[in-house]
Coordinates of C-alpha atoms in Angstrom, one line a residue:
M21 CA -0.1 0.3 0.0
S22 CA 3.2 1.9 0.7
E23 CA 2.2 4.2 -3.0
Y24 CA -1.1 5.3 -1.8
I25 CA -2.0 7.6 1.2
R26 CA -2.8 5.0 4.2
I27 CA -5.9 5.5 6.6
A28 CA -5.8 3.5 9.5
V29 CA -9.6 3.2 10.4
D30 CA -11.5 2.4 13.5
A31 CA -13.6 0.4 12.6
M32 CA -15.3 -0.2 15.9
G33 CA -15.9 3.0 16.8
G34 CA -19.0 4.7 16.6
D35 CA -22.9 4.2 17.3
N36 CA -23.0 2.5 13.8
A37 CA -20.0 0.8 13.6
P38 CA -18.8 -1.0 12.2
S39 CA -21.6 -1.3 9.3
S40 CA -21.7 2.2 8.9
V41 CA -17.5 2.5 9.0
V42 CA -17.8 -0.3 6.3
E43 CA -20.2 1.5 4.3
G44 CA -18.4 4.7 4.2
T45 CA -15.4 3.2 3.4
L46 CA -16.3 1.5 0.4
E47 CA -17.7 4.4 -1.0
A48 CA -14.3 6.5 -0.2
L49 CA -12.6 3.6 -2.0
K50 CA -14.7 4.3 -5.0
E51 CA -14.6 7.8 -5.1
N52 CA -10.8 8.6 -4.3
D53 CA -8.3 5.9 -5.8
R54 CA -5.1 7.5 -4.0
I55 CA -6.3 6.2 -0.8
A56 CA -5.9 2.9 0.7
V57 CA -7.8 1.7 3.9
Y58 CA -7.2 -0.7 6.9
L59 CA -9.9 -1.2 8.7
V60 CA -9.2 -2.2 12.0
G61 CA -11.1 -3.7 14.7
K62 CA -13.3 -7.6 15.6
E63 CA -11.5 -9.3 12.4
E64 CA -15.1 -11.0 12.2
A65 CA -17.5 -8.4 12.7
V66 CA -15.5 -6.5 10.3
K67 CA -15.3 -9.2 7.2
A68 CA -19.3 -10.0 8.0
C69 CA -20.0 -6.5 6.5
L70 CA -17.9 -6.6 4.0
A71 CA -19.3 -10.4 2.8
G72 CA -20.8 -10.2 -0.5
K73 CA -19.5 -6.3 -1.4
S74 CA -17.1 -5.5 -4.5
Y75 CA -14.0 -3.3 -3.7
D76 CA -10.1 -3.1 -4.7
Q77 CA -8.4 -5.8 -2.5
D78 CA -5.1 -4.1 -2.7
R79 CA -6.7 -1.3 -1.4
L80 CA -8.6 -2.8 1.4
S81 CA -7.1 -4.6 4.3
V82 CA -8.8 -6.0 7.4
V83 CA -6.5 -6.0 10.6
N84 CA -7.9 -7.8 13.6
A85 CA -8.2 -5.8 17.2
T86 CA -9.6 -8.0 20.0
E87 CA -10.9 -4.9 21.7
V88 CA -13.1 -2.2 21.8
I89 CA -13.3 1.2 23.8
E90 CA -16.0 2.2 24.6
N91 CA -18.0 5.7 25.3
D92 CA -18.5 5.1 28.7
D93 CA -14.9 4.2 29.0
H94 CA -12.3 6.5 30.7
P95 CA -9.9 7.6 27.9
A96 CA -6.6 7.6 29.3
L97 CA -7.2 3.8 31.1
A98 CA -8.9 2.9 28.2
I99 CA -5.5 4.0 26.0
K100 CA -3.1 2.2 28.6
K101 CA -5.1 -0.9 29.4
K102 CA -7.2 -1.8 26.2
K103 CA -3.9 -2.3 24.1
D104 CA -5.3 -4.5 21.7
S105 CA -8.6 -2.0 21.0
S106 CA -9.1 -1.4 17.4
M107 CA -8.2 2.6 18.4
T108 CA -4.8 1.6 19.9
V109 CA -4.2 -0.8 17.2
A110 CA -4.7 1.9 14.8
L111 CA -3.2 4.2 16.5
R112 CA -0.3 2.3 16.6
M113 CA -0.1 1.7 13.2
V114 CA 0.4 5.5 12.6
H115 CA 3.2 6.2 15.3
D116 CA 5.3 2.8 13.6
G117 CA 4.8 4.0 9.8
K118 CA 2.3 1.5 8.9
A119 CA -0.4 4.4 8.1
D120 CA -0.6 7.7 7.2
A121 CA -3.8 9.2 9.4
F122 CA -6.3 7.6 11.7
V123 CA -9.8 7.5 11.8
S124 CA -12.3 7.5 14.3
A125 CA -15.8 8.1 15.4
G126 CA -15.2 6.6 18.9
N127 CA -14.3 7.6 22.1
T128 CA -13.5 11.2 21.7
G129 CA -11.4 11.5 24.8
A130 CA -9.6 8.5 23.9
V131 CA -9.1 9.6 20.5
L132 CA -7.5 13.3 22.2
V133 CA -5.3 11.0 24.8
G134 CA -4.5 8.5 22.4
G135 CA -3.4 11.3 19.4
Q136 CA -1.1 12.2 21.8
L137 CA 0.5 9.5 23.5
L138 CA 0.5 7.4 20.7
V139 CA 1.1 9.7 17.1
G140 CA 2.7 12.5 19.4
R141 CA 3.0 16.2 19.4
L142 CA 5.0 18.4 17.0
H143 CA 7.6 20.1 18.5
G144 CA 7.1 23.1 20.0
I145 CA 2.5 22.6 20.3
R146 CA 2.0 22.6 23.5
R147 CA -1.7 21.7 23.1
P148 CA -3.1 20.2 20.1
A149 CA -6.5 21.1 19.4
L150 CA -9.8 19.6 17.4
A151 CA -10.9 22.2 14.6
P152 CA -14.2 20.7 12.4
L153 CA -15.5 22.9 10.1
I154 CA -18.9 24.6 10.4
P155 CA -20.7 26.0 7.7
T156 CA -21.6 29.7 7.3
M157 CA -23.4 31.9 4.5
N158 CA -19.7 32.2 2.9
G159 CA -19.0 28.9 2.9
V160 CA -17.5 27.0 5.8
A161 CA -15.2 28.1 9.0
L162 CA -12.8 26.2 11.0
L163 CA -14.0 26.3 14.8
I164 CA -11.0 26.2 16.9
D165 CA -11.0 24.9 19.6
C166 CA -13.9 22.6 20.2
G167 CA -13.7 19.9 22.3
A168 CA -9.4 19.3 23.6
N169 CA -8.4 22.1 25.9
V170 CA -11.2 23.3 28.0
D171 CA -8.7 25.1 30.2
A172 CA -6.5 27.0 28.1
K173 CA -3.7 29.5 28.1
P174 CA -3.3 32.5 26.2
E175 CA -0.5 31.0 24.4
N176 CA -2.3 28.0 23.4
L177 CA -5.4 30.1 22.0
V178 CA -2.5 32.1 19.7
Q179 CA -1.3 28.7 18.3
F180 CA -4.9 27.4 17.7
A181 CA -5.0 31.0 15.5
K182 CA -2.2 30.0 13.9
M183 CA -2.5 26.2 13.0
G184 CA -6.5 27.3 12.1
S185 CA -5.1 29.8 9.3
I186 CA -2.3 27.3 7.8
Y187 CA -5.7 24.8 7.7
M188 CA -7.6 27.2 6.1
S189 CA -5.1 28.7 3.8
E190 CA -3.8 25.2 2.7
I191 CA -7.0 22.9 3.0
M192 CA -9.8 25.4 1.8
G193 CA -8.3 27.7 -0.5
V194 CA -8.8 30.6 1.4
K195 CA -6.5 33.3 0.7
D196 CA -5.5 35.4 4.2
P197 CA -8.2 33.5 6.4
R198 CA -9.6 36.1 8.6
V199 CA -8.9 34.8 12.0
G200 CA -11.6 36.0 14.5
L201 CA -11.7 35.9 18.4
V202 CA -15.0 34.1 20.4
N203 CA -16.3 36.7 22.7
I204 CA -19.4 38.4 24.0
G205 CA -19.1 41.6 22.3
A206 CA -16.8 43.1 19.6
E207 CA -15.3 45.9 21.8
E208 CA -11.4 45.0 22.9
T209 CA -12.1 44.9 26.5
K210 CA -15.0 42.9 26.6
G211 CA -15.1 38.8 27.8
N212 CA -13.4 36.9 30.3
R213 CA -9.7 37.5 31.6
L214 CA -8.5 34.5 29.0
V215 CA -9.7 36.2 25.9
Q216 CA -9.2 39.8 27.2
E217 CA -5.1 38.3 27.7
V218 CA -5.3 36.9 24.3
Y219 CA -6.8 39.7 22.3
P220 CA -3.5 42.1 21.9
M221 CA -1.1 38.6 21.4
L222 CA -3.5 38.2 18.3
K223 CA -3.4 41.5 17.2
S224 CA 0.0 41.9 17.7
L225 CA 0.9 38.9 15.4
D226 CA 2.2 39.6 11.7
D227 CA 1.8 36.1 10.1
I228 CA -2.8 35.9 10.7
N229 CA -5.2 38.0 9.2
F230 CA -6.7 38.8 13.0
V231 CA -9.4 40.9 13.2
G232 CA -10.6 41.1 16.5
N233 CA -13.8 39.4 18.5
V234 CA -16.3 37.7 16.8
E235 CA -19.8 37.4 18.5
A236 CA -21.5 34.0 18.0
R237 CA -24.3 35.4 16.6
D238 CA -22.3 37.0 13.5
I239 CA -20.4 33.4 13.1
P240 CA -23.4 31.9 10.8
A241 CA -22.9 35.3 8.7
G242 CA -19.1 34.4 8.1
A243 CA -17.9 37.0 10.1
A244 CA -14.4 35.3 10.2
D245 CA -12.9 32.1 8.4
V246 CA -11.0 31.0 11.5
L247 CA -12.9 31.2 14.9
V248 CA -10.8 30.8 17.9
C249 CA -11.3 29.9 21.5
E250 CA -10.9 27.5 24.2
A251 CA -12.9 24.0 24.2
F252 CA -15.5 24.5 26.5
T253 CA -17.1 27.6 24.8
G254 CA -16.5 25.7 21.1
N255 CA -18.3 22.4 22.0
V256 CA -20.9 24.9 23.1
I257 CA -20.8 26.5 19.3
L258 CA -20.8 23.3 17.8
K259 CA -23.4 21.2 19.7
M260 CA -26.0 24.3 19.6
Y261 CA -25.2 25.0 15.7
E262 CA -26.0 21.3 15.2
G263 CA -28.9 21.7 16.7
V264 CA -30.5 24.0 15.0
A265 CA -29.3 23.3 11.6
G266 CA -31.1 19.9 12.1
A267 CA -34.4 21.9 13.7
L268 CA -34.0 24.0 10.7
I269 CA -33.8 21.1 8.0
A270 CA -36.5 19.3 9.6
T271 CA -38.6 22.6 10.3
V272 CA -38.7 23.5 6.1
K273 CA -39.3 19.7 5.2
K274 CA -42.0 19.5 7.6
A275 CA -43.2 23.1 6.1
M276 CA -42.6 22.1 2.5
M277 CA -44.9 19.2 2.8
S278 CA -47.7 20.8 5.1
S279 CA -50.3 21.0 2.2
L280 CA -50.8 20.4 -1.7
K281 CA -49.9 24.1 -2.3
T282 CA -46.5 23.9 -0.3
K283 CA -46.2 20.6 -2.0
I284 CA -46.4 21.7 -5.1
G285 CA -43.7 24.6 -4.3
A286 CA -41.3 22.2 -2.9
L287 CA -41.5 20.6 -6.0
L288 CA -41.1 23.6 -8.3
I289 CA -37.7 24.6 -5.7
K290 CA -36.7 21.2 -5.3
D291 CA -33.1 21.0 -6.2
E292 CA -32.4 24.7 -5.3
L293 CA -34.1 23.6 -1.5
K294 CA -32.3 20.3 -1.6
A295 CA -29.0 22.6 -2.2
T296 CA -29.5 24.9 0.6
L297 CA -30.5 22.3 2.9
K298 CA -27.4 20.6 1.7
V299 CA -25.0 23.7 3.2
Y300 CA -26.1 22.7 7.1
D301 CA -25.9 19.1 7.0
T302 CA -22.6 18.5 9.1
S303 CA -22.1 15.3 7.7
E304 CA -21.2 17.1 4.4
H305 CA -17.8 18.6 6.1
G306 CA -16.3 15.3 7.4
G307 CA -14.5 15.0 10.8
A308 CA -12.5 17.4 13.5
P309 CA -8.4 17.0 12.6
L310 CA -6.8 17.2 15.7
L311 CA -4.2 19.7 14.7
G312 CA -0.9 20.4 15.7
L313 CA 0.0 16.4 16.0
N314 CA 2.9 14.7 13.8
N315 CA 0.1 12.8 11.8
L316 CA -3.2 13.3 10.9
V317 CA -5.5 12.3 13.7
V318 CA -9.3 12.8 13.0
K319 CA -12.3 12.3 14.8
A320 CA -15.8 11.7 13.4
H321 CA -19.2 12.6 15.3
G322 CA -20.0 9.6 17.1
S323 CA -23.3 8.9 15.2
S324 CA -21.4 9.3 11.5
K325 CA -23.6 7.6 8.9
A326 CA -21.1 6.2 6.1
K327 CA -21.4 9.7 4.3
E328 CA -19.5 11.4 7.0
I329 CA -17.4 8.7 7.0
K330 CA -16.5 8.3 3.7
N331 CA -16.0 12.4 3.8
T332 CA -13.8 12.0 6.5
L333 CA -11.7 9.8 5.2
L334 CA -11.1 11.7 2.2
Q335 CA -10.4 14.8 3.8
C336 CA -7.6 13.2 5.0
V337 CA -5.9 13.2 1.3
P338 CA -5.5 17.2 1.1
F339 CA -3.8 17.2 4.5
Y340 CA -1.5 14.3 3.6
E341 CA -0.9 16.2 0.0
K342 CA 0.0 19.3 1.9
A343 CA 2.3 18.1 4.5
I344 CA -0.2 20.3 6.9
P345 CA 2.3 19.0 10.6
A346 CA 5.3 20.3 8.4
R347 CA 4.4 23.1 7.9
I348 CA 2.3 24.1 11.5
S349 CA 5.8 22.6 12.7
A350 CA 7.8 25.3 10.6
A351 CA 5.4 28.2 11.6
I352 CA 5.6 27.2 15.1
S353 CA 9.5 27.1 14.9
S354 CA 9.5 30.6 13.3
S355 CA 7.7 32.3 15.7
E356 CA 9.9 30.6 18.5
E357 CA 12.9 31.5 17.0
E358 CA 11.3 35.7 16.7
A359 CA 10.6 35.2 20.4

């Protein structure tokens, strides 16, 4: 598999594993011939999902792992004690150079712990950060951090801003991405001690396009391309976003089906309506990369179905091709030298 971008997938992670993980993997293999996948998990269960399916056997292998890290397992203990879990084995493959990326929809805490312990942090990175893409009226924005660092320090948020800016520039093709600090007001003096301390630090940077504070209500309008915050705030934003998006889509669909008149109208604008609602479908944007590690680790939603698994695997391709860890490492090293 050396000529491919090799992805180790936790086949047992997530609410719909292993069936949706296998289905999403097969769809990704059909869509992109640059990837090869190791499905890591209970061999019998994984192969049962593959039975009768057509796929390129040169690009898909099953790696047996006898244990599973469950959602209620303690993250650090699970990584240390369940050494033959699908997650631990897959992460170790990345560490050992047998895979270029890791994907899981399993226990978030275990992914964070395992990513740092087994894949390892880049030199100079104090705290890796989870960074999902969220929809806006301008396309998407990167929310960093959304789950890895609840008790972040100002210097952590500075690194988040730099990593997020590199990701949006190199992966999403956004020229000179606008970096905003999530706050409760636009004024420089607003917010708690953390954001008040980090604001002048971000303002002084020459290597990012800092646009100041961004209030939550301005996020959907696309006020910034990179949204910097600590994980508690980020996770609340992400969950609220997902909830509102789901409610909005359900409400629109219900309204369109409420009468003969609306059904006819829905039929007339079906393609446009579908395209509009697709923007707010979180499964379209794949998982959240854990930025700041030596190699790519991506956390997909625990409730991921095949489409999100597919998109999560596909997002590994540009990350690998653009050598994002090396670019982040170079940016952080340059900053330390200037300091």
